[in-house]
XYZ file of C-alpha atoms in Angstrom:
453
model
C 27.538 34.868 -27.030
C 25.243 35.796 -24.173
C 26.778 38.332 -21.802
C 25.057 40.329 -19.111
C 26.263 42.785 -16.545
C 27.084 41.904 -12.978
C 24.395 42.166 -10.346
C 26.568 44.066 -7.874
C 29.062 46.867 -8.024
C 32.726 46.386 -7.245
C 35.276 49.092 -6.668
C 37.355 50.754 -4.041
C 34.533 50.350 -1.518
C 34.114 46.602 -2.063
C 30.971 44.657 -2.939
C 27.742 46.633 -2.528
C 24.514 44.681 -2.393
C 20.996 45.986 -2.772
C 20.200 45.772 0.936
C 22.479 48.739 1.664
C 21.380 51.010 -1.166
C 18.528 52.760 0.661
C 20.667 53.469 3.733
C 23.489 54.798 1.593
C 21.155 57.095 -0.311
C 19.814 58.513 2.951
C 23.370 59.124 4.078
C 24.073 60.819 0.742
C 21.254 63.314 1.253
C 22.439 63.969 4.788
C 25.970 64.679 3.624
C 24.845 66.880 0.757
C 22.766 69.006 3.146
C 25.880 69.915 5.183
C 27.292 73.246 3.951
C 30.823 72.890 2.680
C 32.074 76.057 4.469
C 35.389 76.085 6.325
C 35.567 77.180 9.971
C 36.632 80.879 10.069
C 37.739 80.687 13.686
C 41.336 80.014 12.654
C 43.586 80.236 9.638
C 42.708 77.739 6.952
C 45.166 74.970 6.219
C 45.659 73.578 2.738
C 43.497 70.459 2.278
C 45.348 67.223 1.636
C 42.367 65.622 -0.085
C 39.058 66.704 -1.520
C 36.408 67.710 1.056
C 34.563 64.634 2.431
C 31.210 65.798 1.172
C 32.503 66.121 -2.364
C 34.114 62.652 -2.307
C 30.951 61.107 -0.871
C 28.726 62.802 -3.418
C 30.865 61.556 -6.297
C 30.832 58.047 -4.882
C 27.043 57.945 -4.499
C 26.486 59.395 -7.968
C 28.700 56.674 -9.420
C 26.860 54.061 -7.393
C 23.508 55.295 -8.695
C 24.659 55.008 -12.281
C 25.980 51.499 -11.753
C 22.798 50.424 -10.019
C 20.669 51.725 -12.876
C 22.763 49.795 -15.417
C 23.158 46.372 -13.847
C 20.901 43.423 -14.648
C 20.959 40.778 -11.923
C 21.338 37.123 -12.810
C 18.721 34.963 -11.128
C 19.901 32.447 -8.584
C 19.305 28.811 -9.411
C 16.768 28.579 -6.567
C 14.777 31.368 -8.210
C 14.874 29.586 -11.565
C 13.622 26.349 -10.019
C 10.812 28.172 -8.205
C 9.494 29.510 -11.508
C 8.925 25.983 -12.777
C 9.830 24.339 -16.071
C 10.853 24.164 -18.762
C 14.330 24.769 -17.370
C 17.408 25.805 -19.357
C 20.351 23.421 -19.393
C 22.700 26.042 -18.007
C 22.347 29.429 -16.349
C 25.017 32.019 -15.669
C 26.357 32.471 -12.140
C 24.847 35.219 -10.034
C 27.926 37.411 -10.514
C 28.603 36.523 -14.155
C 32.065 35.665 -15.413
C 30.933 33.112 -18.043
C 29.389 33.068 -21.504
C 26.895 30.644 -23.023
C 27.127 29.673 -26.678
C 24.100 30.800 -28.672
C 23.121 28.423 -31.524
C 21.325 31.281 -33.266
C 24.450 33.446 -33.459
C 26.630 32.899 -36.555
C 30.018 31.422 -35.621
C 32.948 33.853 -35.597
C 35.378 33.741 -38.527
C 38.151 31.220 -38.152
C 41.344 32.755 -36.750
C 44.391 32.946 -39.032
C 46.725 29.974 -38.757
C 49.675 30.239 -36.396
C 52.011 28.738 -38.977
C 52.572 30.690 -42.185
C 54.589 29.563 -45.199
C 54.759 31.673 -48.322
C 55.877 28.831 -50.588
C 52.757 27.645 -52.349
C 53.427 23.922 -52.566
C 54.315 23.587 -48.874
C 51.293 25.618 -47.885
C 49.059 23.354 -49.954
C 50.718 20.316 -48.409
C 50.055 21.620 -44.886
C 46.391 22.143 -45.748
C 46.121 18.557 -46.950
C 47.725 17.331 -43.729
C 44.888 18.891 -41.720
C 41.914 16.604 -42.435
C 38.416 17.976 -42.205
C 37.365 14.870 -40.302
C 34.096 12.995 -40.425
C 30.967 15.120 -40.806
C 33.113 18.218 -41.395
C 33.958 18.768 -37.702
C 37.470 20.190 -37.681
C 39.962 20.077 -34.863
C 41.387 23.504 -34.164
C 44.999 24.015 -35.172
C 47.469 23.053 -32.457
C 49.976 25.707 -33.514
C 51.762 24.142 -36.482
C 54.685 26.507 -35.901
C 55.471 24.438 -32.821
C 56.622 21.639 -35.139
C 58.591 23.905 -37.477
C 61.794 23.990 -35.401
C 62.207 20.221 -35.397
C 61.284 19.980 -39.081
C 63.414 22.833 -40.477
C 66.112 23.720 -37.921
C 67.038 20.959 -35.504
C 70.216 19.117 -36.532
C 71.041 21.700 -39.203
C 73.249 24.746 -39.094
C 71.211 27.706 -37.882
C 71.291 30.651 -35.481
C 69.053 31.572 -32.530
C 68.527 35.091 -31.163
C 66.581 36.387 -28.164
C 65.127 39.690 -26.989
C 63.441 40.466 -23.680
C 62.398 44.086 -24.252
C 59.349 43.775 -26.525
C 55.799 44.869 -25.775
C 54.654 41.233 -26.118
C 57.220 39.793 -23.746
C 60.231 37.660 -24.557
C 61.015 36.960 -28.213
C 62.990 34.068 -29.656
C 64.102 34.067 -33.309
C 65.582 31.167 -35.283
C 67.186 31.653 -38.726
C 68.556 29.091 -41.207
C 70.005 29.597 -44.699
C 69.165 27.049 -47.401
C 70.047 26.538 -51.060
C 67.473 24.640 -53.095
C 67.543 24.228 -56.877
C 70.009 27.088 -57.296
C 67.830 29.396 -55.213
C 68.531 30.752 -51.752
C 66.022 30.778 -48.930
C 65.867 31.814 -45.305
C 63.857 29.764 -42.836
C 62.676 32.158 -40.109
C 60.746 31.235 -36.972
C 59.774 33.762 -34.290
C 57.943 33.089 -31.039
C 56.371 35.303 -28.425
C 53.702 34.749 -25.801
C 50.831 35.542 -28.174
C 51.909 33.718 -31.327
C 54.567 31.747 -33.185
C 55.142 32.416 -36.888
C 57.217 30.506 -39.432
C 58.196 31.724 -42.933
C 60.379 30.433 -45.702
C 61.630 33.552 -47.463
C 63.112 33.610 -50.952
C 66.180 35.873 -51.067
C 65.589 36.548 -54.759
C 62.477 38.493 -53.790
C 64.397 40.707 -51.364
C 66.691 43.575 -52.447
C 69.217 42.822 -49.696
C 69.809 40.157 -47.118
C 67.773 41.398 -44.136
C 69.301 41.891 -40.712
C 68.036 40.047 -37.659
C 65.826 42.979 -36.502
C 64.438 43.296 -40.031
C 63.612 39.601 -40.156
C 61.858 39.869 -36.818
C 59.787 42.837 -38.011
C 58.776 40.954 -41.173
C 57.098 38.289 -39.060
C 56.033 40.300 -36.020
C 55.150 44.004 -36.119
C 55.744 44.312 -32.380
C 59.426 43.466 -32.926
C 60.229 46.677 -34.800
C 63.338 48.512 -33.603
C 64.419 45.887 -31.074
C 67.934 44.633 -30.410
C 68.502 40.888 -30.422
C 71.299 38.949 -28.762
C 72.631 35.574 -29.922
C 71.757 32.509 -27.848
C 75.135 30.964 -27.014
C 74.117 28.144 -24.670
C 75.487 24.826 -26.071
C 72.265 22.889 -25.455
C 69.954 25.680 -26.597
C 68.534 23.680 -29.528
C 67.211 20.925 -27.273
C 65.711 23.433 -24.856
C 64.048 25.267 -27.735
C 62.538 22.156 -29.321
C 61.282 21.033 -25.900
C 59.647 24.407 -25.373
C 58.168 24.577 -28.866
C 56.644 21.117 -28.621
C 55.422 21.230 -25.046
C 52.062 22.395 -26.386
C 51.928 19.713 -29.089
C 49.686 17.511 -27.057
C 48.240 14.220 -28.259
C 46.659 13.325 -24.916
C 43.658 14.845 -23.185
C 41.737 14.222 -19.967
C 38.172 15.396 -19.436
C 35.793 15.202 -16.517
C 32.374 13.578 -16.805
C 29.832 14.639 -14.169
C 26.434 13.022 -13.674
C 23.722 15.514 -12.655
C 20.433 14.089 -11.415
C 17.184 16.020 -11.368
C 17.167 18.718 -8.700
C 20.890 18.566 -7.915
C 22.242 22.096 -7.619
C 25.421 21.812 -5.552
C 28.911 20.345 -5.863
C 28.293 17.996 -2.936
C 25.181 16.550 -4.590
C 26.936 16.044 -7.925
C 29.909 14.182 -6.454
C 27.660 12.045 -4.223
C 26.178 10.146 -7.182
C 27.267 6.497 -7.289
C 24.718 4.629 -9.376
C 24.899 4.731 -13.167
C 21.506 4.568 -14.834
C 21.036 2.845 -18.176
C 20.847 6.254 -19.879
C 24.178 7.340 -18.400
C 25.803 4.002 -19.247
C 24.562 4.324 -22.836
C 26.164 7.778 -23.051
C 29.483 6.546 -21.641
C 29.538 3.736 -24.204
C 29.126 6.344 -26.913
C 32.121 8.316 -25.604
C 34.570 5.404 -25.534
C 35.455 2.000 -24.161
C 35.208 1.012 -20.512
C 38.710 -0.179 -19.596
C 40.219 -1.897 -16.584
C 42.735 0.438 -14.957
C 44.937 -2.315 -13.527
C 48.066 -2.482 -15.746
C 46.425 -0.236 -18.364
C 49.038 0.675 -21.015
C 47.438 3.676 -22.716
C 47.235 7.298 -21.557
C 46.014 7.110 -17.970
C 45.223 10.806 -17.344
C 46.654 10.737 -13.821
C 44.687 7.654 -12.759
C 46.365 4.905 -10.750
C 46.982 1.772 -12.845
C 48.960 -0.142 -10.226
C 47.258 -0.057 -6.830
C 43.595 0.700 -7.605
C 43.549 3.941 -5.639
C 41.471 5.751 -8.303
C 38.916 3.040 -8.942
C 38.962 -0.106 -11.044
C 37.515 1.168 -14.338
C 37.381 4.263 -16.511
C 36.398 5.320 -20.026
C 39.080 5.710 -22.704
C 39.129 6.366 -26.446
C 41.310 7.507 -29.343
C 39.880 10.282 -31.510
C 41.835 11.332 -34.606
C 45.107 10.091 -33.130
C 44.395 11.898 -29.843
C 44.250 9.733 -26.703
C 41.450 10.694 -24.315
C 40.934 9.478 -20.752
C 37.696 10.452 -19.043
C 37.472 11.076 -15.306
C 33.959 9.743 -14.711
C 32.622 10.936 -11.365
C 30.682 7.740 -10.645
C 33.718 5.531 -11.347
C 36.119 7.433 -9.087
C 36.378 6.285 -5.442
C 33.521 7.211 -3.095
C 34.475 7.970 0.518
C 31.817 7.497 3.204
C 31.504 10.528 5.481
C 33.336 12.876 3.090
C 30.727 15.439 2.011
C 33.129 17.011 -0.484
C 34.262 13.690 -1.990
C 37.799 14.994 -2.387
C 38.971 11.848 -4.179
C 36.592 12.671 -7.014
C 37.111 16.405 -6.966
C 40.881 15.944 -6.967
C 40.727 14.667 -10.551
C 37.715 16.449 -12.044
C 38.582 19.739 -10.330
C 42.007 19.638 -11.992
C 40.611 19.056 -15.468
C 40.201 22.027 -17.795
C 37.007 20.910 -19.558
C 34.186 18.732 -18.254
C 31.082 17.081 -19.654
C 27.910 17.286 -17.589
C 25.341 14.571 -18.325
C 21.775 15.538 -17.422
C 19.185 12.800 -17.399
C 16.405 15.279 -16.647
C 16.107 19.022 -17.013
C 17.889 20.699 -14.118
C 19.933 23.849 -14.738
C 23.697 23.650 -14.278
C 25.625 26.670 -12.996
C 29.310 26.714 -14.032
C 30.505 27.884 -10.628
C 28.798 24.972 -8.859
C 32.195 23.282 -8.764
C 34.880 25.386 -7.104
C 37.994 24.984 -9.249
C 40.813 27.158 -10.526
C 41.278 24.930 -13.565
C 37.820 24.114 -14.932
C 37.218 26.703 -17.647
C 34.593 25.154 -19.936
C 31.611 22.817 -19.647
C 29.668 20.926 -22.290
C 26.146 20.058 -21.117
C 24.431 17.002 -22.599
C 20.773 16.301 -21.787
C 19.277 13.024 -22.960
C 15.818 12.677 -24.503
C 14.070 9.289 -24.893
C 17.063 7.307 -23.623
C 17.765 3.698 -24.560
C 15.473 3.739 -27.571
C 15.687 4.110 -31.325
C 14.712 7.766 -30.907
C 17.401 8.729 -28.372
C 18.543 12.322 -28.847
C 20.943 14.584 -26.990
C 20.460 18.287 -26.392
C 23.739 20.201 -26.060
C 24.728 23.510 -24.447
C 28.171 25.035 -23.963
C 29.466 27.498 -21.388
C 32.948 28.808 -20.613
C 34.703 31.501 -18.627
C 34.479 34.931 -20.167
C 38.180 35.115 -21.110
C 38.015 31.842 -23.090
C 37.637 32.584 -26.824
C 34.873 30.886 -28.843
C 35.640 27.416 -30.160
C 34.103 25.105 -32.709
C 32.434 23.231 -34.084
C 29.501 25.635 -33.633
C 26.262 24.365 -32.172
C 23.556 23.705 -34.765
C 20.143 25.283 -34.374
C 18.419 23.528 -32.726
C 21.335 22.022 -30.781
C 19.904 18.493 -30.746
C 21.694 15.400 -32.061
C 20.475 11.894 -32.729
C 22.393 9.136 -30.981
C 25.083 7.903 -33.304
C 28.592 8.413 -34.700
C 27.994 12.003 -35.777
C 27.106 13.067 -32.233
C 30.209 11.281 -30.954
C 32.379 13.122 -33.498
C 30.850 16.441 -32.478
C 31.295 15.941 -28.733
C 34.887 14.683 -28.879
C 35.940 17.408 -31.318
C 34.219 20.055 -29.215
C 35.979 18.810 -26.066
C 39.450 18.969 -27.619
C 38.838 22.377 -29.182
C 37.493 23.628 -25.858
C 40.716 22.729 -24.043
C 42.840 24.342 -26.760
C 40.763 27.521 -26.448
C 41.088 27.508 -22.656
C 44.880 27.630 -22.996
C 44.394 31.102 -24.497
C 42.576 32.422 -21.407
C 44.296 34.919 -19.112
C 45.167 32.361 -16.443
C 46.856 29.886 -18.754
C 48.514 32.660 -20.782
C 50.230 33.881 -17.594
C 51.437 30.366 -16.847
C 52.774 30.146 -20.393
C 54.832 33.306 -19.955
C 56.349 31.959 -16.726
C 57.320 28.677 -18.393
C 58.818 30.586 -21.329
C 60.976 32.736 -19.076
C 62.256 29.771 -17.056
C 63.038 27.528 -20.011
C 64.601 29.911 -22.521
C 65.886 33.122 -20.980
């Protein structure tokens, strides 16, 4: 991943740009030349803070170090002035994003969220997760989220909670089972960072473990905690609703058309015409559907009164319904420079595709949004021909973990089903990775607290 340092310093004194550095240094020398000698005309009083000259000197020394270290990101205007060839994406002036590097080996796959020590069930779960066409795998959508319905709901079991752990609230579910004259314990623990399920054989344990011991077996952070039983009569339904709220089979993604030379949000959302190259790309993504009385997943679009346009692009990929918010198909409002009708939908998506018909750099902060966390850039080469290819780049906010499938080197695909598989899989995995970012993790903790405890 490409990461570079910020082009300005930020601290207790606020943003400091380069235009003030020379004046500040002159002031530093002036302050350092003042002797730090107290006035002997009266009795000294104990200082409440460090002498001003000392504080100023420390501040300027720190500023000098930071200035020597930082590497400024070029503005998009500077990149365009240098002439082509242009990159598909550049980092914002103040950073905050990473760009996937095709030459960097992909990180090792994270361990699965759902663990089961019984060999046959583990093998069965692996078979249930298909590799998919061309080997592009969908990231795991937390299989432990389905464990409560599969192993606990409707059967005699116990639930326990704890709100004093270092990883936030904990919820533990335990069920005893006899199978072929053997005894087992089904144990499921959840916290804000993970959910873990085990089926433990009691024959392998010297004694029946207590609730705290069971919790520690599955989560090291739960050691030494005290759990309380969950006595609410409808707790099971609340728990299954919480566990499965993240089992999502529907996705909505933005699709933005970027013409040559367009470098602002207003320019992007002003595009109305769809060229043959863009239409060809949309046909590759899915089917163009009429929104009136549409029965599938609508992704927040109006299917009754036509207030969000008459058509959109929809597809089903590996049993996942996907609705695309295509900027050129959303309503255009004359006189509205911001095109709020379009931004209302795309700005509330988490991942967006940016289609580039010609080489113009995209900057991820072009579109002001609290929700957009990842962008997949697709640049067409030789459109509408037998040699049509698509060049791909990926960028995301710096707190979004890497996601697959990794970009090949070079990151160029021929038009066809394999490219479609790659793009759709990458989009879904991108959204799942964005849920692990700081912003969405905080929202998850709030929902957990409100629903369970």
